[in-house]
Amino acid sequence: MAAIVDAAPQRQQRADQRRGQRMTEEQILERAKAIHEKAITMDTHVDIPGGSYATEALDPGSEECRLKCTLPKMEKGGLDGVFLAVYVGQGACDEEGYQKAHESAMTKFEAIHRLCEKMYPKRCALAVTPDEVEKIAQTGKRVIMIGIENGYPIGTDLKNVEKFYKLGARYITLCHSGNNQICESSGGRGRGGIEASGISEFGEKVVAEMNRLGIMCDVSHIADSSFDDLIRITKAPIIASHSGCRALTNSSRNLTDEQLKALAKNGGVIQMVALGNYLRPDPEARQKAIDELKERMNFKELSAEELAKLSAEEKQTYDRNLQRYQRSMQRIDRQYPERPNVQAFVNHIDHVRDVIGIDHVGIGTDFDGGGGVPGFNDHSEALNVTIELVRRGYSEEDILKIWGGNLLRVWRQCEKVAKEIKNKDK
């Protein structure tokens, strides 16, 4: 017998799409602004540079700061909250490597707390619960949350999971671009990594501790085998803090439709990444043209941290070269127009909705870690996502879920599971 499918949501979706098609651009903009203002808009993955972040040298509260995620850009774009990533690159899985990773993580924790508590306490505040997210957002301050990208800094001491929790971490990406002591990575062994298959015995203990504390398990970067193991062992919903759809872009960093279905059954959410290579890869010809341009101009794009080290004269020279490079890139963009943009970003949201429904998709840009596409290149352009969603006929309820509602629901469920585990252990 064929499965009975509730057709009501599909009928409503078609009605919403027809309404979007009938609206003028002015009406679309007006409606998008109203919804954007009402939503709690959240981005679950933003990288921060090590060392100089939240100092005078790299001040995310300054209008001049070149990062894609800054307080002024969030304020301009109506972006309420971000998870700042305590990212640590993969190194050797030995005592020395774990110690260095732990120190690197602590430097970033300190920077995030410095931003909220010392530099800009009137403009932003740290949230460690969904209720705090909502309360802070109502005050008009930006909401800062913390995720850990790569469980490597945990080392082999399970107590570090609770230590990081007390510092504010509310999700942990189990690994990064190389295998670690917790699990196998989608990037394979990687630099300094080890042989691994799925989630290790120690990794299972880490997941259990995360469930006990209420830390969300993040599957971005983990291998398919690790994903399968996590679905089997976790007691709480999972998240993919910054991933796309493999059916649209064949990258091991993206989730397959089968994984999306498993995530939905688990009650989790995939937060859509805004990194071009995971939305629609640049064609080889385009990449070749870019490489040749950089070689011809002898030009290298610098990170915000690298820029902070330049003298005033060096910055002027760099800015002139950057402008020349950007003018030349416009010609390449015209020649190869298939560059992923905000429309391609929303295409992946469409796909998740079509495969598993609107309750399991959100936004996690990977800004300042490679993320950013034309139309959604930094947080000042966040409204453009809402405009595109309205244009495609998404309802207000749908958009509120995408921008933050779904993630907050999953977070609350993880808190509930943690409470149940603790009550059971009493």
Coordinates of C-alpha atoms in Angstrom, one line a residue:
M1 CA 0.0 0.0 0.0
A2 CA 1.3 3.5 -0.9
A3 CA 2.1 5.7 2.0
I4 CA -0.5 8.4 2.8
V5 CA 1.1 11.8 2.5
D6 CA -0.4 15.0 4.0
A7 CA -0.9 17.2 0.9
A8 CA -1.9 20.3 2.9
P9 CA 1.7 21.6 3.4
Q10 CA 2.3 21.1 -0.3
R11 CA -0.9 23.0 -1.3
Q12 CA 0.1 25.9 1.1
Q13 CA 3.6 25.9 -0.4
R14 CA 2.2 26.3 -3.9
A15 CA -0.1 29.0 -2.8
D16 CA 2.8 30.9 -1.2
Q17 CA 4.8 30.6 -4.3
R18 CA 2.0 32.0 -6.5
R19 CA 1.7 34.9 -4.0
G20 CA 5.4 35.6 -4.3
Q21 CA 5.2 35.6 -8.1
R22 CA 2.3 38.1 -8.0
M23 CA 4.1 40.6 -5.8
T24 CA 6.0 43.6 -7.2
E25 CA 9.6 44.1 -6.2
E26 CA 8.5 47.0 -3.9
Q27 CA 6.0 44.7 -2.2
I28 CA 8.6 42.0 -1.8
L29 CA 11.0 44.4 -0.2
E30 CA 8.4 45.8 2.2
R31 CA 7.2 42.3 3.2
A32 CA 10.8 41.0 3.6
K33 CA 11.7 44.0 5.9
A34 CA 8.7 43.3 8.1
I35 CA 9.5 39.6 8.5
H36 CA 13.2 40.2 8.9
E37 CA 12.5 42.7 11.8
K38 CA 10.2 40.1 13.4
A39 CA 12.6 37.1 13.1
I40 CA 15.4 36.2 15.5
T41 CA 18.0 36.0 12.8
M42 CA 20.9 33.7 13.6
D43 CA 24.1 32.5 11.9
T44 CA 25.5 29.4 13.5
H45 CA 29.0 29.5 12.1
V46 CA 31.4 32.4 11.9
D47 CA 35.2 32.0 12.2
I48 CA 37.4 34.4 14.2
P49 CA 41.1 35.0 13.7
G50 CA 43.4 33.9 16.5
G51 CA 45.6 36.2 18.6
S52 CA 44.5 39.7 17.5
Y53 CA 40.7 39.2 17.5
A54 CA 38.9 41.6 19.8
T55 CA 41.9 43.9 20.2
E56 CA 42.6 47.4 18.8
A57 CA 44.5 45.7 16.0
L58 CA 41.4 43.7 14.9
D59 CA 38.3 45.4 16.4
P60 CA 35.0 43.8 15.4
G61 CA 33.1 46.8 16.8
S62 CA 34.8 49.2 14.4
E63 CA 33.4 50.4 11.1
E64 CA 36.8 50.0 9.6
C65 CA 37.2 46.3 10.5
R66 CA 37.5 44.2 7.3
L67 CA 35.9 41.0 8.8
K68 CA 32.6 39.9 7.2
C69 CA 31.1 39.5 10.7
T70 CA 31.4 42.7 12.8
L71 CA 29.0 44.5 15.1
P72 CA 28.3 47.3 12.6
K73 CA 27.6 44.8 9.8
M74 CA 25.3 42.8 12.0
E75 CA 23.5 46.0 13.0
K76 CA 23.1 47.2 9.5
G77 CA 21.9 43.8 8.2
G78 CA 19.5 43.1 11.0
L79 CA 21.4 40.0 12.1
D80 CA 20.6 39.3 15.7
G81 CA 23.0 36.6 16.7
V82 CA 26.1 34.6 15.7
F83 CA 27.9 31.5 16.9
L84 CA 31.6 32.5 16.9
A85 CA 33.7 29.4 16.3
V86 CA 36.6 28.4 18.5
Y87 CA 38.4 26.8 15.6
V88 CA 41.6 24.9 16.0
G89 CA 43.3 23.3 13.0
Q90 CA 44.2 19.6 13.1
G91 CA 47.6 18.7 14.4
A92 CA 49.4 15.7 15.8
C93 CA 47.3 13.5 18.0
D94 CA 49.8 13.3 20.8
E95 CA 50.3 15.0 24.2
E96 CA 52.2 18.0 22.7
G97 CA 49.6 18.5 19.9
Y98 CA 46.7 18.3 22.4
Q99 CA 48.4 20.9 24.6
K100 CA 48.9 23.3 21.8
A101 CA 45.4 22.9 20.6
H102 CA 44.0 23.5 24.1
E103 CA 46.0 26.7 24.4
S104 CA 44.8 27.9 21.0
A105 CA 41.2 27.2 22.0
M106 CA 41.6 29.1 25.2
T107 CA 42.9 32.1 23.4
K108 CA 39.8 32.3 21.3
F109 CA 37.5 31.7 24.3
E110 CA 39.2 34.6 26.0
A111 CA 38.8 36.8 22.9
I112 CA 35.1 36.2 22.7
H113 CA 34.5 36.9 26.4
R114 CA 36.7 40.1 26.0
L115 CA 34.4 41.2 23.2
C116 CA 31.2 40.8 25.2
E117 CA 32.3 41.7 28.7
K118 CA 35.0 44.4 28.3
M119 CA 34.9 45.9 24.8
Y120 CA 31.3 46.2 23.9
P121 CA 29.0 45.1 26.8
K122 CA 26.4 47.7 25.7
R123 CA 26.3 46.4 22.1
C124 CA 26.5 42.6 22.5
A125 CA 26.1 39.9 25.2
L126 CA 27.0 36.2 25.5
A127 CA 24.1 33.8 25.5
V128 CA 24.3 30.2 26.8
T129 CA 20.6 29.2 26.6
P130 CA 17.8 29.7 24.0
D131 CA 15.9 31.8 26.6
E132 CA 18.9 34.1 26.9
V133 CA 19.1 34.4 23.1
E134 CA 15.5 35.7 23.0
K135 CA 15.9 38.0 26.0
I136 CA 19.1 39.6 24.6
A137 CA 17.7 40.0 21.2
Q138 CA 14.7 41.9 22.6
T139 CA 17.1 44.5 24.1
G140 CA 18.5 45.3 20.7
K141 CA 22.0 44.0 21.6
R142 CA 23.7 41.5 19.3
V143 CA 23.7 37.9 20.7
I144 CA 27.0 36.2 20.8
M145 CA 27.2 32.4 21.2
I146 CA 30.1 30.0 21.1
G147 CA 30.7 26.8 19.1
I148 CA 33.9 24.7 18.9
E149 CA 35.1 23.8 15.4
N150 CA 37.1 20.6 15.9
G151 CA 37.0 18.5 19.0
Y152 CA 40.8 18.1 18.9
P153 CA 41.4 20.5 21.8
I154 CA 39.5 18.1 24.1
G155 CA 42.6 15.9 23.9
T156 CA 42.1 12.7 25.8
D157 CA 40.7 14.3 29.0
L158 CA 36.9 14.0 29.0
K159 CA 36.8 16.7 31.7
N160 CA 37.6 19.3 29.0
V161 CA 34.1 18.9 27.5
E162 CA 32.6 20.3 30.7
K163 CA 35.3 22.9 31.0
F164 CA 34.4 24.2 27.5
Y165 CA 30.7 24.0 28.4
K166 CA 31.3 26.3 31.4
L167 CA 33.1 28.7 29.1
G168 CA 30.0 28.9 27.0
A169 CA 30.4 26.3 24.2
R170 CA 27.1 25.0 23.1
Y171 CA 28.0 23.0 20.1
I172 CA 31.1 21.0 19.1
T173 CA 32.0 20.1 15.5
L174 CA 33.5 16.7 16.2
C175 CA 36.4 17.1 13.8
H176 CA 37.7 19.4 11.1
S177 CA 39.5 18.6 7.8
G178 CA 41.5 15.7 9.2
N179 CA 40.8 12.6 11.4
N180 CA 41.2 13.2 15.1
Q181 CA 40.9 11.2 18.3
I182 CA 37.1 11.5 18.2
C183 CA 36.2 10.5 14.7
E184 CA 37.0 10.2 11.0
S185 CA 36.8 13.4 8.9
S186 CA 35.3 13.9 5.5
G187 CA 38.8 15.2 4.6
G188 CA 40.4 11.9 5.4
R189 CA 43.6 11.6 7.4
G190 CA 44.6 15.2 6.8
R191 CA 47.6 17.1 8.2
G192 CA 48.7 15.5 11.5
G193 CA 45.6 13.3 11.6
I194 CA 45.5 9.6 12.4
E195 CA 43.9 6.5 10.8
A196 CA 40.3 6.4 11.8
S197 CA 37.0 4.7 10.9
G198 CA 33.8 6.3 12.1
I199 CA 33.6 7.4 15.7
S200 CA 36.2 6.1 18.1
E201 CA 35.6 4.5 21.5
F202 CA 36.8 7.7 23.1
G203 CA 34.6 9.7 20.6
E204 CA 31.5 7.8 21.9
K205 CA 32.4 8.9 25.4
V206 CA 32.7 12.5 24.1
V207 CA 29.2 12.3 22.5
A208 CA 27.7 10.9 25.7
E209 CA 29.2 13.7 27.7
M210 CA 27.9 16.3 25.2
N211 CA 24.4 14.7 25.5
R212 CA 24.7 14.9 29.3
L213 CA 25.7 18.5 29.3
G214 CA 23.3 19.7 26.5
I215 CA 26.1 20.5 24.0
M216 CA 24.8 20.1 20.4
C217 CA 26.7 17.6 18.3
D218 CA 27.8 19.1 14.9
V219 CA 28.3 16.9 11.9
S220 CA 29.8 19.4 9.5
H221 CA 33.2 18.1 8.4
I222 CA 32.7 14.5 9.7
A223 CA 32.9 11.5 7.4
D224 CA 29.8 9.6 6.3
S225 CA 30.9 6.7 8.5
S226 CA 31.1 9.1 11.5
F227 CA 27.7 10.5 10.6
D228 CA 26.2 7.0 10.7
D229 CA 27.8 6.2 14.0
L230 CA 26.6 9.5 15.5
I231 CA 23.0 8.9 14.5
R232 CA 23.2 5.5 16.1
I233 CA 24.6 6.6 19.5
T234 CA 23.4 10.1 20.2
K235 CA 20.4 10.6 22.5
A236 CA 19.9 14.2 21.3
P237 CA 19.2 16.0 18.0
I238 CA 22.2 16.8 15.9
I239 CA 23.1 19.9 13.8
A240 CA 25.2 20.5 10.7
S241 CA 26.4 24.0 11.6
H242 CA 27.6 24.9 8.1
S243 CA 26.9 22.4 5.3
G244 CA 25.1 22.2 2.0
C245 CA 23.3 19.5 0.0
R246 CA 25.4 16.9 -1.8
A247 CA 22.6 16.3 -4.3
L248 CA 23.2 19.8 -5.7
T249 CA 26.9 20.1 -5.2
N250 CA 28.9 16.9 -5.0
S251 CA 31.2 17.6 -2.1
S252 CA 32.0 15.3 0.9
R253 CA 31.4 18.4 3.1
N254 CA 27.7 18.4 2.1
L255 CA 25.0 16.0 3.3
T256 CA 23.4 13.4 1.0
D257 CA 19.6 13.1 0.8
E258 CA 19.7 9.9 2.9
Q259 CA 21.7 11.8 5.6
L260 CA 19.1 14.7 5.4
K261 CA 16.4 12.1 6.1
A262 CA 18.3 10.6 9.0
L263 CA 18.9 14.1 10.4
A264 CA 15.2 14.9 10.1
K265 CA 14.2 11.6 11.8
N266 CA 16.7 12.5 14.6
G267 CA 14.9 15.9 15.0
G268 CA 18.0 17.9 13.9
V269 CA 18.7 20.8 11.6
I270 CA 21.1 21.6 8.7
Q271 CA 22.4 25.2 8.7
M272 CA 23.0 26.2 5.1
V273 CA 26.6 27.3 4.4
A274 CA 27.3 30.3 2.2
L275 CA 30.6 29.1 0.8
G276 CA 30.6 29.0 -3.0
N277 CA 32.4 25.7 -3.5
Y278 CA 29.8 23.9 -1.4
L279 CA 26.9 25.6 -3.3
R280 CA 28.0 25.2 -6.9
P281 CA 31.7 24.7 -7.7
D282 CA 33.4 27.2 -9.9
P283 CA 34.0 25.6 -13.4
E284 CA 37.6 24.7 -14.1
A285 CA 37.9 27.4 -16.7
R286 CA 36.9 30.1 -14.3
Q287 CA 39.3 28.9 -11.6
K288 CA 42.1 28.8 -14.2
A289 CA 41.3 32.4 -15.2
I290 CA 41.4 33.5 -11.6
D291 CA 44.8 31.7 -11.0
E292 CA 46.3 33.3 -14.1
L293 CA 45.0 36.7 -13.0
K294 CA 46.6 36.4 -9.6
E295 CA 49.9 35.2 -11.1
R296 CA 49.9 38.0 -13.6
M297 CA 49.2 40.7 -11.0
N298 CA 51.4 39.0 -8.4
F299 CA 48.5 39.5 -6.0
K300 CA 47.5 37.5 -2.9
E301 CA 44.3 38.3 -0.9
L302 CA 45.2 38.8 2.7
S303 CA 43.2 37.8 5.8
A304 CA 42.0 40.4 8.3
E305 CA 44.6 39.2 10.7
E306 CA 47.4 39.6 8.0
L307 CA 46.1 43.1 7.1
A308 CA 46.2 44.2 10.8
K309 CA 50.0 43.6 10.7
L310 CA 50.6 46.0 7.7
S311 CA 51.8 49.5 8.1
A312 CA 49.7 52.4 6.9
E313 CA 51.7 52.7 3.7
E314 CA 51.5 49.0 3.0
K315 CA 47.8 49.1 3.5
Q316 CA 47.4 51.8 0.9
T317 CA 49.5 49.8 -1.6
Y318 CA 47.4 46.7 -0.8
D319 CA 44.1 48.6 -1.3
R320 CA 45.2 49.9 -4.7
N321 CA 46.2 46.4 -5.8
L322 CA 43.0 45.0 -4.4
Q323 CA 40.9 47.5 -6.4
R324 CA 42.8 46.6 -9.6
Y325 CA 42.2 42.9 -8.8
Q326 CA 38.5 43.4 -8.2
R327 CA 38.1 45.4 -11.5
S328 CA 39.7 42.5 -13.3
M329 CA 37.5 40.0 -11.4
Q330 CA 34.4 41.8 -12.7
R331 CA 35.5 40.8 -16.2
I332 CA 35.9 37.2 -15.1
D333 CA 32.5 37.3 -13.5
R334 CA 30.9 38.4 -16.7
Q335 CA 32.8 35.7 -18.7
Y336 CA 31.9 33.0 -16.2
P337 CA 28.5 34.0 -14.7
E338 CA 27.9 30.7 -13.0
R339 CA 29.5 31.9 -9.8
P340 CA 27.4 30.9 -6.8
N341 CA 25.3 33.8 -5.4
V342 CA 22.5 34.3 -2.9
Q343 CA 20.1 32.6 -5.3
A344 CA 22.3 29.5 -5.3
F345 CA 22.4 29.7 -1.5
V346 CA 18.6 29.7 -1.4
N347 CA 18.5 26.8 -3.9
H348 CA 20.0 24.6 -1.2
I349 CA 17.4 25.8 1.3
D350 CA 14.7 24.8 -1.3
H351 CA 16.2 21.4 -1.6
V352 CA 16.2 20.7 2.1
R353 CA 12.6 21.9 2.3
D354 CA 11.6 19.6 -0.6
V355 CA 13.4 16.5 0.8
I356 CA 12.7 16.7 4.6
G357 CA 10.5 19.8 5.2
I358 CA 10.9 23.3 6.5
D359 CA 11.5 22.3 10.1
H360 CA 15.1 21.1 9.5
V361 CA 16.9 24.0 7.8
G362 CA 18.7 27.1 9.0
I363 CA 21.7 29.4 8.2
G364 CA 25.4 28.9 9.0
T365 CA 27.5 31.1 6.7
D366 CA 31.1 30.2 7.5
F367 CA 31.9 33.9 7.1
D368 CA 35.5 34.8 7.8
G369 CA 36.3 31.1 7.1
G370 CA 35.7 31.2 3.3
G371 CA 32.0 31.9 3.3
G372 CA 30.4 34.7 1.3
V373 CA 28.7 34.9 -2.1
P374 CA 27.5 37.8 -4.2
G375 CA 24.3 39.1 -2.6
F376 CA 25.2 37.6 0.8
N377 CA 28.9 38.4 1.2
D378 CA 28.8 39.7 4.8
H379 CA 26.2 40.2 7.5
S380 CA 25.3 43.7 6.3
E381 CA 23.5 41.8 3.4
A382 CA 21.5 39.4 5.5
L383 CA 18.2 41.0 4.4
N384 CA 18.9 39.8 0.9
V385 CA 18.3 36.2 2.0
T386 CA 14.9 37.2 3.4
I387 CA 14.1 39.1 0.2
E388 CA 14.9 36.0 -1.9
L389 CA 12.9 33.7 0.4
V390 CA 9.9 36.1 0.1
R391 CA 10.3 36.3 -3.7
R392 CA 10.1 32.5 -3.8
G393 CA 6.9 32.4 -1.8
Y394 CA 8.1 31.3 1.6
S395 CA 5.6 32.2 4.3
E396 CA 6.4 34.3 7.3
E397 CA 6.3 31.2 9.5
D398 CA 8.8 29.4 7.3
I399 CA 11.2 32.3 7.3
L400 CA 11.1 32.7 11.1
K401 CA 12.0 29.0 11.3
I402 CA 14.9 29.2 8.8
W403 CA 16.4 32.3 10.4
G404 CA 16.5 31.0 14.0
G405 CA 13.4 29.1 15.1
N406 CA 14.5 25.7 14.0
L407 CA 17.9 26.0 15.6
L408 CA 16.4 27.2 18.9
R409 CA 14.0 24.3 18.9
V410 CA 16.9 21.8 18.5
W411 CA 18.9 23.6 21.2
R412 CA 16.0 23.4 23.6
Q413 CA 15.5 19.7 22.9
C414 CA 19.2 19.1 23.6
E415 CA 18.8 20.9 27.0
K416 CA 15.7 18.7 27.7
V417 CA 17.7 15.5 26.9
A418 CA 20.5 16.7 29.2
K419 CA 18.1 17.3 32.0
E420 CA 16.5 13.8 31.5
I421 CA 20.0 12.2 31.6
K422 CA 20.9 14.0 34.8
N423 CA 17.6 13.1 36.5
K424 CA 18.1 9.5 35.6
D425 CA 21.6 9.4 36.9
K426 CA 20.6 10.8 40.3

